[in-house]
Short mmCIF file of N, CA and C in Angstrom, two decimals:
data_model
loop_
_atom_site.label_atom_id
_atom_site.label_comp_id
_atom_site.label_asym_id
_atom_site.label_seq_id
_atom_site.Cartn_x
_atom_site.Cartn_y
_atom_site.Cartn_z
N MET A 317 -0.03 21.84 0.26
CA MET A 317 0.03 20.71 1.36
C MET A 317 -1.45 20.55 2.11
N ASN A 318 -1.59 19.02 1.83
CA ASN A 318 -2.57 18.72 2.64
C ASN A 318 -2.24 17.93 3.91
N ASN A 319 -2.77 19.01 5.30
CA ASN A 319 -2.29 18.71 6.18
C ASN A 319 -3.24 17.37 7.19
N ARG A 320 -4.11 16.83 6.50
CA ARG A 320 -4.95 15.89 7.52
C ARG A 320 -3.68 14.53 6.91
N ARG A 321 -4.36 14.16 8.51
CA ARG A 321 -3.33 12.89 8.53
C ARG A 321 -3.46 11.69 8.16
N MET A 322 -2.39 11.26 7.13
CA MET A 322 -2.45 9.87 6.30
C MET A 322 -3.14 9.19 7.76
N ASP A 323 -3.98 7.94 7.97
CA ASP A 323 -4.82 6.99 8.91
C ASP A 323 -3.94 5.52 7.46
N VAL A 324 -3.16 5.24 7.82
CA VAL A 324 -3.04 3.94 6.77
C VAL A 324 -3.50 2.60 7.32
N VAL A 325 -4.29 2.56 8.70
CA VAL A 325 -4.70 1.85 9.75
C VAL A 325 -6.06 2.18 9.53
N GLY A 326 -6.46 3.08 9.52
CA GLY A 326 -7.92 3.46 9.17
C GLY A 326 -8.47 2.79 7.63
N ILE A 327 -7.01 3.38 6.99
CA ILE A 327 -7.54 2.99 5.40
C ILE A 327 -8.04 0.93 5.12
N LEU A 328 -7.10 1.11 6.06
CA LEU A 328 -7.18 -0.63 5.95
C LEU A 328 -8.57 -1.12 6.52
N GLU A 329 -8.40 -0.72 7.44
CA GLU A 329 -9.68 -0.80 8.52
C GLU A 329 -10.98 -0.50 7.08
N ALA A 330 -11.41 0.27 6.92
CA ALA A 330 -12.06 1.26 6.40
C ALA A 330 -12.52 0.07 4.76
N ALA A 331 -11.24 -0.46 4.05
CA ALA A 331 -11.41 -1.59 3.08
C ALA A 331 -11.82 -3.53 3.72
N SER A 332 -11.16 -3.70 4.26
CA SER A 332 -11.74 -4.53 5.19
C SER A 332 -13.13 -4.75 5.41
N LEU A 333 -13.96 -3.53 5.51
CA LEU A 333 -15.14 -3.72 6.12
C LEU A 333 -16.11 -4.36 4.64
N LEU A 334 -15.38 -3.74 3.73
CA LEU A 334 -15.99 -3.91 1.86
C LEU A 334 -15.60 -5.04 1.72
N VAL A 335 -14.95 -6.29 2.21
CA VAL A 335 -15.04 -7.04 2.05
C VAL A 335 -15.83 -8.10 2.41
N PRO A 336 -16.60 -9.20 1.86
CA PRO A 336 -18.03 -9.86 2.11
C PRO A 336 -17.40 -11.14 3.31
N GLU A 337 -17.48 -11.46 4.54
CA GLU A 337 -17.44 -12.26 5.29
C GLU A 337 -16.82 -13.63 5.10
N ASP A 338 -17.76 -13.60 3.90
CA ASP A 338 -17.83 -15.81 3.42
C ASP A 338 -16.30 -15.48 2.29
N VAL A 339 -15.57 -14.58 2.33
CA VAL A 339 -14.42 -14.42 0.96
C VAL A 339 -13.63 -14.60 1.78
N ALA A 340 -12.87 -15.94 1.36
CA ALA A 340 -11.58 -16.77 1.45
C ALA A 340 -10.91 -17.13 0.48
N THR A 341 -9.58 -16.91 1.01
CA THR A 341 -8.18 -17.65 -0.01
C THR A 341 -8.43 -18.47 0.45
N GLY A 342 -7.54 -19.58 -0.96
CA GLY A 342 -7.21 -20.72 -1.14
C GLY A 342 -6.78 -21.38 0.15
N ASN A 343 -6.21 -20.23 0.96
CA ASN A 343 -5.75 -21.38 2.81
C ASN A 343 -6.26 -20.32 3.98
N ASP A 344 -7.61 -20.25 3.31
CA ASP A 344 -8.66 -20.14 4.42
C ASP A 344 -8.18 -18.94 5.20
N ILE A 345 -7.10 -17.54 4.30
CA ILE A 345 -7.43 -16.29 5.04
C ILE A 345 -9.28 -15.68 5.54
N THR A 346 -9.29 -14.74 6.19
CA THR A 346 -10.96 -14.46 5.75
C THR A 346 -10.20 -13.38 6.38
N VAL A 347 -11.50 -12.02 6.19
CA VAL A 347 -11.45 -10.75 6.45
C VAL A 347 -11.21 -10.52 8.20
N SER A 348 -11.55 -11.80 8.41
CA SER A 348 -11.30 -11.74 10.42
C SER A 348 -9.59 -11.40 10.42
N ASP A 349 -9.32 -12.78 9.70
CA ASP A 349 -7.52 -12.11 10.50
C ASP A 349 -6.61 -11.10 9.95
N VAL A 350 -7.17 -10.48 8.97
CA VAL A 350 -7.19 -9.10 8.88
C VAL A 350 -7.02 -8.40 9.93
N TRP A 351 -8.71 -7.97 10.28
CA TRP A 351 -7.95 -7.66 11.92
C TRP A 351 -7.82 -8.11 12.93
N ASP A 352 -7.67 -9.44 12.91
CA ASP A 352 -6.36 -9.52 14.37
C ASP A 352 -5.50 -9.02 14.01
N TYR A 353 -4.98 -9.00 12.96
CA TYR A 353 -3.55 -8.06 12.20
C TYR A 353 -3.71 -6.75 12.95
N LEU A 354 -4.96 -6.39 12.23
CA LEU A 354 -4.95 -4.42 12.59
C LEU A 354 -5.31 -4.27 14.34
N ALA A 355 -5.73 -5.43 14.98
CA ALA A 355 -6.26 -4.85 16.34
C ALA A 355 -4.03 -5.09 16.92
N HIS A 356 -3.55 -5.69 15.78
CA HIS A 356 -2.00 -5.74 16.90
C HIS A 356 -1.30 -5.05 15.81
N ASP A 357 -1.86 -3.65 15.58
CA ASP A 357 -1.15 -2.61 15.09
C ASP A 357 -0.01 -3.66 13.60
N GLU A 358 -0.07 -4.34 13.05
CA GLU A 358 0.32 -5.23 12.07
C GLU A 358 -0.48 -4.77 10.51
N TRP A 359 0.24 -3.40 10.29
CA TRP A 359 -1.00 -3.32 9.18
C TRP A 359 -0.55 -3.13 7.82
N GLU A 360 1.16 -3.89 7.85
CA GLU A 360 1.78 -4.36 6.62
C GLU A 360 1.20 -5.77 6.21
N LEU A 361 1.14 -6.82 6.98
CA LEU A 361 0.83 -8.25 6.95
C LEU A 361 -1.41 -7.89 6.88
N ALA A 362 -1.42 -6.96 6.86
CA ALA A 362 -3.64 -6.68 7.20
C ALA A 362 -2.91 -6.33 5.63
N LEU A 363 -2.79 -5.95 5.35
CA LEU A 363 -2.00 -5.39 3.26
C LEU A 363 -1.69 -6.60 2.24
N ASP A 364 -1.34 -6.97 3.55
CA ASP A 364 -1.18 -8.69 2.56
C ASP A 364 -2.20 -9.50 2.79
N LEU A 365 -2.47 -9.63 3.38
CA LEU A 365 -4.05 -10.55 3.18
C LEU A 365 -5.10 -9.84 2.16
N LEU A 366 -5.52 -8.59 2.76
CA LEU A 366 -6.04 -7.54 1.93
C LEU A 366 -6.04 -8.01 0.20
N GLN A 367 -4.44 -7.84 0.26
CA GLN A 367 -4.21 -8.65 -1.27
C GLN A 367 -4.80 -9.59 -1.34
N GLU A 368 -4.30 -10.81 -0.87
CA GLU A 368 -4.74 -12.03 -0.94
C GLU A 368 -6.35 -12.40 -1.55
N LEU A 369 -7.10 -11.46 -0.24
CA LEU A 369 -8.25 -11.05 -0.20
C LEU A 369 -9.12 -10.90 -1.71
N GLY A 370 -8.38 -10.01 -2.47
CA GLY A 370 -8.56 -8.79 -3.07
C GLY A 370 -9.26 -9.85 -4.67
N GLY A 371 -8.90 -11.12 -5.04
CA GLY A 371 -9.25 -11.56 -6.40
C GLY A 371 -10.93 -12.14 -5.89
N GLY A 372 -11.52 -12.31 -4.55
CA GLY A 372 -12.48 -12.77 -4.38
C GLY A 372 -14.16 -11.65 -3.78
N TRP A 373 -13.49 -10.60 -4.41
CA TRP A 373 -14.37 -9.63 -4.28
C TRP A 373 -13.72 -7.70 -5.47
N ALA A 374 -14.10 -7.04 -5.46
CA ALA A 374 -14.55 -5.65 -5.85
C ALA A 374 -15.20 -4.87 -5.05
N ALA A 375 -13.96 -3.86 -4.63
CA ALA A 375 -14.46 -2.60 -3.98
C ALA A 375 -15.43 -2.00 -4.96
N PRO A 376 -16.97 -1.25 -4.14
CA PRO A 376 -17.59 -0.33 -5.37
C PRO A 376 -16.73 1.09 -5.42
N PRO A 377 -17.21 1.33 -7.29
CA PRO A 377 -16.66 2.61 -7.76
C PRO A 377 -17.04 3.96 -6.48
N GLY A 378 -15.41 4.08 -7.06
CA GLY A 378 -15.71 5.50 -6.22
C GLY A 378 -15.25 4.87 -4.05
N PHE A 379 -14.62 3.79 -3.56
CA PHE A 379 -14.21 3.80 -2.96
C PHE A 379 -12.93 4.69 -2.19
N TRP A 380 -12.55 5.15 -3.08
CA TRP A 380 -11.34 5.81 -2.06
C TRP A 380 -11.50 7.47 -2.61
N GLU A 381 -12.51 7.86 -3.15
CA GLU A 381 -12.86 8.85 -2.91
C GLU A 381 -14.10 9.55 -2.77
N ASP A 382 -15.29 8.41 -1.96
CA ASP A 382 -15.66 9.09 -1.75
C ASP A 382 -16.67 9.99 -1.02
N ASP A 383 -15.79 10.51 -0.19
CA ASP A 383 -15.51 12.00 1.02
C ASP A 383 -15.02 12.85 0.69
N GLY A 384 -14.40 13.14 -0.98
CA GLY A 384 -14.04 14.23 -1.21
C GLY A 384 -12.40 14.79 -0.85
N ALA A 385 -12.07 13.56 -0.05
CA ALA A 385 -10.41 13.30 0.23
C ALA A 385 -9.72 12.71 -1.03
N PRO A 386 -8.26 13.78 -0.78
CA PRO A 386 -7.45 12.79 -1.94
C PRO A 386 -8.02 11.66 -2.07
N GLU A 387 -7.37 10.71 -3.61
CA GLU A 387 -6.83 9.60 -3.43
C GLU A 387 -5.80 9.38 -2.93
N LEU A 388 -5.73 7.92 -2.78
CA LEU A 388 -4.32 7.87 -1.98
C LEU A 388 -3.98 6.53 -2.87
N ASP A 389 -2.87 6.31 -3.10
CA ASP A 389 -1.88 5.75 -3.85
C ASP A 389 -0.73 4.74 -2.97
N ILE A 390 -1.31 3.87 -1.90
CA ILE A 390 -0.71 3.20 -1.04
C ILE A 390 0.03 1.87 -1.69
N ALA A 391 0.70 1.78 -1.28
CA ALA A 391 1.69 0.90 -0.97
C ALA A 391 2.76 0.32 -0.12
N ARG A 392 3.07 -1.01 -0.45
CA ARG A 392 3.99 -1.14 1.03
C ARG A 392 5.31 -1.62 0.47
N VAL A 393 6.11 -0.48 1.51
CA VAL A 393 7.79 -0.41 1.42
C VAL A 393 8.30 -1.28 1.88
N TRP A 394 9.71 -1.55 1.27
CA TRP A 394 10.57 -2.03 1.76
C TRP A 394 12.21 -1.78 1.28
N VAL A 395 13.16 -1.68 2.31
CA VAL A 395 14.32 -1.21 1.31
C VAL A 395 15.02 -2.10 1.43
N GLU A 396 15.91 -1.97 0.13
CA GLU A 396 16.31 -3.24 -0.39
C GLU A 396 17.87 -3.08 0.02
N PHE A 397 18.61 -5.12 0.40
CA PHE A 397 19.77 -4.91 1.12
C PHE A 397 19.50 -4.33 2.46
N ALA A 398 18.79 -3.72 3.26
CA ALA A 398 19.16 -3.30 4.37
C ALA A 398 18.28 -3.53 5.02
N PRO A 399 18.70 -3.32 7.10
CA PRO A 399 16.99 -3.66 7.92
C PRO A 399 16.26 -2.70 7.55
N GLY A 400 17.04 -1.33 7.11
CA GLY A 400 15.76 0.12 7.71
C GLY A 400 17.03 1.25 6.62
N LEU A 401 16.35 2.09 7.00
CA LEU A 401 16.31 3.17 6.18
C LEU A 401 16.63 4.98 7.36
N PRO A 402 17.82 5.13 7.05
CA PRO A 402 17.54 6.10 8.30
C PRO A 402 17.09 7.65 7.74
N PRO A 403 17.28 8.84 8.76
CA PRO A 403 16.64 9.85 8.21
C PRO A 403 17.53 10.59 7.43
N GLY A 404 17.02 10.73 6.47
CA GLY A 404 18.30 11.44 5.20
C GLY A 404 18.77 10.57 3.99
N ALA A 405 18.95 9.59 4.80
CA ALA A 405 19.62 8.51 3.62
C ALA A 405 19.15 8.27 2.83
N ARG A 406 19.71 7.03 1.46
CA ARG A 406 19.79 7.24 -0.06
C ARG A 406 19.61 5.60 0.59
N ALA A 407 18.27 4.62 -0.71
CA ALA A 407 18.75 3.37 -0.99
C ALA A 407 18.19 3.03 -1.63
N PRO A 408 17.94 2.34 -2.32
CA PRO A 408 16.84 1.48 -3.39
C PRO A 408 16.24 0.69 -2.36
N VAL A 409 14.50 1.01 -2.49
CA VAL A 409 13.64 0.57 -2.04
C VAL A 409 12.79 0.28 -2.94
N ARG A 410 11.60 -0.76 -2.93
CA ARG A 410 10.70 -1.40 -3.27
C ARG A 410 8.84 -1.12 -2.90
N LEU A 411 8.07 -0.85 -4.06
CA LEU A 411 7.26 -0.66 -3.64
C LEU A 411 6.03 -1.91 -3.97
N LEU A 412 5.55 -2.15 -3.12
CA LEU A 412 4.36 -3.59 -3.67
C LEU A 412 3.16 -3.10 -3.44
N PRO A 413 2.33 -1.73 -4.71
CA PRO A 413 1.26 -1.12 -4.26
C PRO A 413 0.01 -2.25 -4.26
N LEU A 414 -1.05 -1.44 -3.51
CA LEU A 414 -1.76 -1.87 -3.05
C LEU A 414 -3.09 -1.96 -4.20
N ASN A 415 -3.43 -1.40 -5.34
CA ASN A 415 -3.58 -1.13 -6.18
C ASN A 415 -3.03 -0.80 -7.38
N PRO A 416 -2.41 -2.05 -8.41
CA PRO A 416 -1.07 -1.44 -9.51
C PRO A 416 -1.90 -0.97 -10.28
N VAL A 417 -2.98 -0.79 -10.65
CA VAL A 417 -3.46 0.25 -11.48
C VAL A 417 -2.85 1.65 -11.30
N ARG A 418 -3.37 2.16 -10.00
CA ARG A 418 -3.11 3.02 -10.06
C ARG A 418 -1.35 4.02 -10.06
N TRP A 419 -0.73 2.81 -10.23
CA TRP A 419 0.23 3.09 -10.33
C TRP A 419 0.69 3.22 -11.72
N SER A 420 0.07 2.43 -12.38
CA SER A 420 0.89 2.14 -13.85
C SER A 420 1.01 3.56 -14.54
N HIS A 421 0.91 4.45 -14.63
CA HIS A 421 1.01 5.40 -14.93
C HIS A 421 3.24 6.36 -14.93
N LEU A 422 3.09 5.68 -13.82
CA LEU A 422 4.87 6.08 -13.68
C LEU A 422 5.81 5.73 -14.66
N ALA A 423 7.00 5.86 -14.20
CA ALA A 423 7.68 5.82 -16.46
C ALA A 423 8.93 6.17 -15.12
N PRO A 424 10.17 4.96 -15.54
CA PRO A 424 11.53 5.57 -14.61
C PRO A 424 11.96 7.35 -15.31
N GLY A 425 12.39 7.49 -14.08
CA GLY A 425 12.83 9.39 -14.39
C GLY A 425 11.57 9.80 -13.61
N ASP A 426 10.39 9.44 -13.31
CA ASP A 426 8.93 10.40 -12.71
C ASP A 426 10.09 10.27 -11.08
N ARG A 427 9.32 11.36 -10.68
CA ARG A 427 9.52 11.60 -9.17
C ARG A 427 8.46 11.43 -8.36
N ILE A 428 8.40 10.63 -7.07
CA ILE A 428 7.16 10.82 -6.33
C ILE A 428 7.65 11.42 -5.00
N THR A 429 6.17 11.98 -3.99
CA THR A 429 6.63 12.02 -2.41
C THR A 429 5.96 11.12 -1.73
N LEU A 430 7.29 10.70 -1.10
CA LEU A 430 6.42 9.47 -0.29
C LEU A 430 6.06 9.48 0.99
N TYR A 431 4.85 9.33 1.92
CA TYR A 431 4.04 9.72 3.12
C TYR A 431 3.79 8.59 4.17
N GLU A 432 4.16 9.27 5.05
CA GLU A 432 3.60 8.02 5.87
C GLU A 432 3.07 8.45 6.72
N CYS A 433 2.84 9.87 7.06
CA CYS A 433 2.01 10.72 7.49
C CYS A 433 1.78 12.28 6.71
N ALA A 434 1.14 12.70 6.91
CA ALA A 434 0.74 14.50 6.53
C ALA A 434 1.89 15.11 5.79
N VAL A 435 3.20 14.88 6.75
CA VAL A 435 4.54 15.44 5.91
C VAL A 435 5.13 14.27 5.53
N SER A 436 6.17 14.96 5.03
CA SER A 436 6.51 14.06 3.46
C SER A 436 7.53 13.71 4.28
N GLY A 437 7.80 12.23 4.00
CA GLY A 437 8.71 11.41 4.15
C GLY A 437 9.53 11.14 3.33
N GLY A 438 10.31 11.97 1.83
CA GLY A 438 10.95 11.92 1.20
C GLY A 438 10.35 12.04 0.10
N THR A 439 11.52 11.73 -0.95
CA THR A 439 11.10 11.83 -2.53
C THR A 439 11.92 11.43 -2.97
N ALA A 440 11.31 10.13 -4.46
CA ALA A 440 11.96 9.08 -4.65
C ALA A 440 11.83 9.15 -6.37
N SER A 441 12.38 9.05 -7.12
CA SER A 441 13.22 8.69 -8.09
C SER A 441 12.74 7.37 -8.74
N ILE A 442 12.15 6.60 -9.91
CA ILE A 442 11.47 5.79 -10.23
C ILE A 442 12.76 5.28 -11.40
N LEU A 443 13.32 3.92 -10.74
CA LEU A 443 14.09 3.26 -11.63
C LEU A 443 13.66 3.23 -12.70
N GLU A 444 12.75 1.77 -12.39
CA GLU A 444 12.10 0.69 -12.93
C GLU A 444 10.91 0.19 -12.96
N VAL A 445 9.86 0.06 -13.35
CA VAL A 445 8.88 0.03 -12.88
C VAL A 445 8.35 -1.73 -14.26
N ARG A 446 8.08 -2.66 -13.04
CA ARG A 446 6.98 -4.11 -13.29
C ARG A 446 6.27 -4.52 -13.17
N LEU A 447 5.70 -4.24 -14.37
CA LEU A 447 4.03 -4.31 -13.65
C LEU A 447 3.29 -6.01 -13.82
N PRO A 448 2.59 -5.72 -13.17
CA PRO A 448 1.66 -6.90 -12.50
C PRO A 448 1.41 -8.07 -13.33
N GLY A 449 1.63 -9.35 -12.96
CA GLY A 449 2.19 -9.91 -13.63
C GLY A 449 3.52 -10.44 -13.79
N VAL A 450 4.39 -9.70 -14.04
CA VAL A 450 6.40 -9.84 -14.18
C VAL A 450 6.60 -9.90 -12.37
N GLN A 451 6.28 -8.97 -11.73
CA GLN A 451 6.98 -8.60 -10.64
C GLN A 451 5.93 -7.89 -10.05
N GLY A 452 5.34 -6.82 -10.10
CA GLY A 452 4.44 -5.91 -9.30
C GLY A 452 4.44 -5.14 -8.50
N GLU A 453 6.03 -5.22 -8.45
CA GLU A 453 7.12 -4.01 -8.11
C GLU A 453 7.55 -2.60 -8.87
N LEU A 454 7.54 -1.87 -7.69
CA LEU A 454 8.37 -0.36 -8.93
C LEU A 454 9.69 0.32 -7.47
N VAL A 455 10.49 -0.10 -8.65
CA VAL A 455 11.53 0.00 -7.84
C VAL A 455 11.78 1.55 -8.01
N LEU A 456 12.33 1.88 -6.52
CA LEU A 456 12.82 3.52 -6.55
C LEU A 456 14.54 3.89 -5.85
N PRO A 457 15.07 4.55 -6.12
CA PRO A 457 16.15 5.13 -4.44
C PRO A 457 14.89 5.62 -3.70
N CYS A 458 15.35 6.39 -2.77
CA CYS A 458 14.86 7.12 -1.69
C CYS A 458 15.23 8.43 -1.11
#
């Protein structure tokens, strides 16, 4: 197991540095808005904004593996029908991948390990996969 700390905010900061400053969404969201949310530790909102900006730019090839670090499959996670998930509990959760193509190999019955830091936060079994254009979400129990 890799003991390197997975720093989601650091990864999002690195990704935001690749977005040209003149790229904006239809709602005039720019990379400056992403930085505002990151400065206030609102990384989930920053992730959402980066996804919205994704149509106006493309990260250079190899961005996620340039320094030899493991490739990271990042997704926003939320618990279905509950405000949270206490340790040891089980519930259906949804994942909204930062890069859906990196998750496209998953199929119902597959198991994945979830991390928020270097220590595993749990495992999940894939129940359903909805491809981008349908919903763009993976549904799994934790």
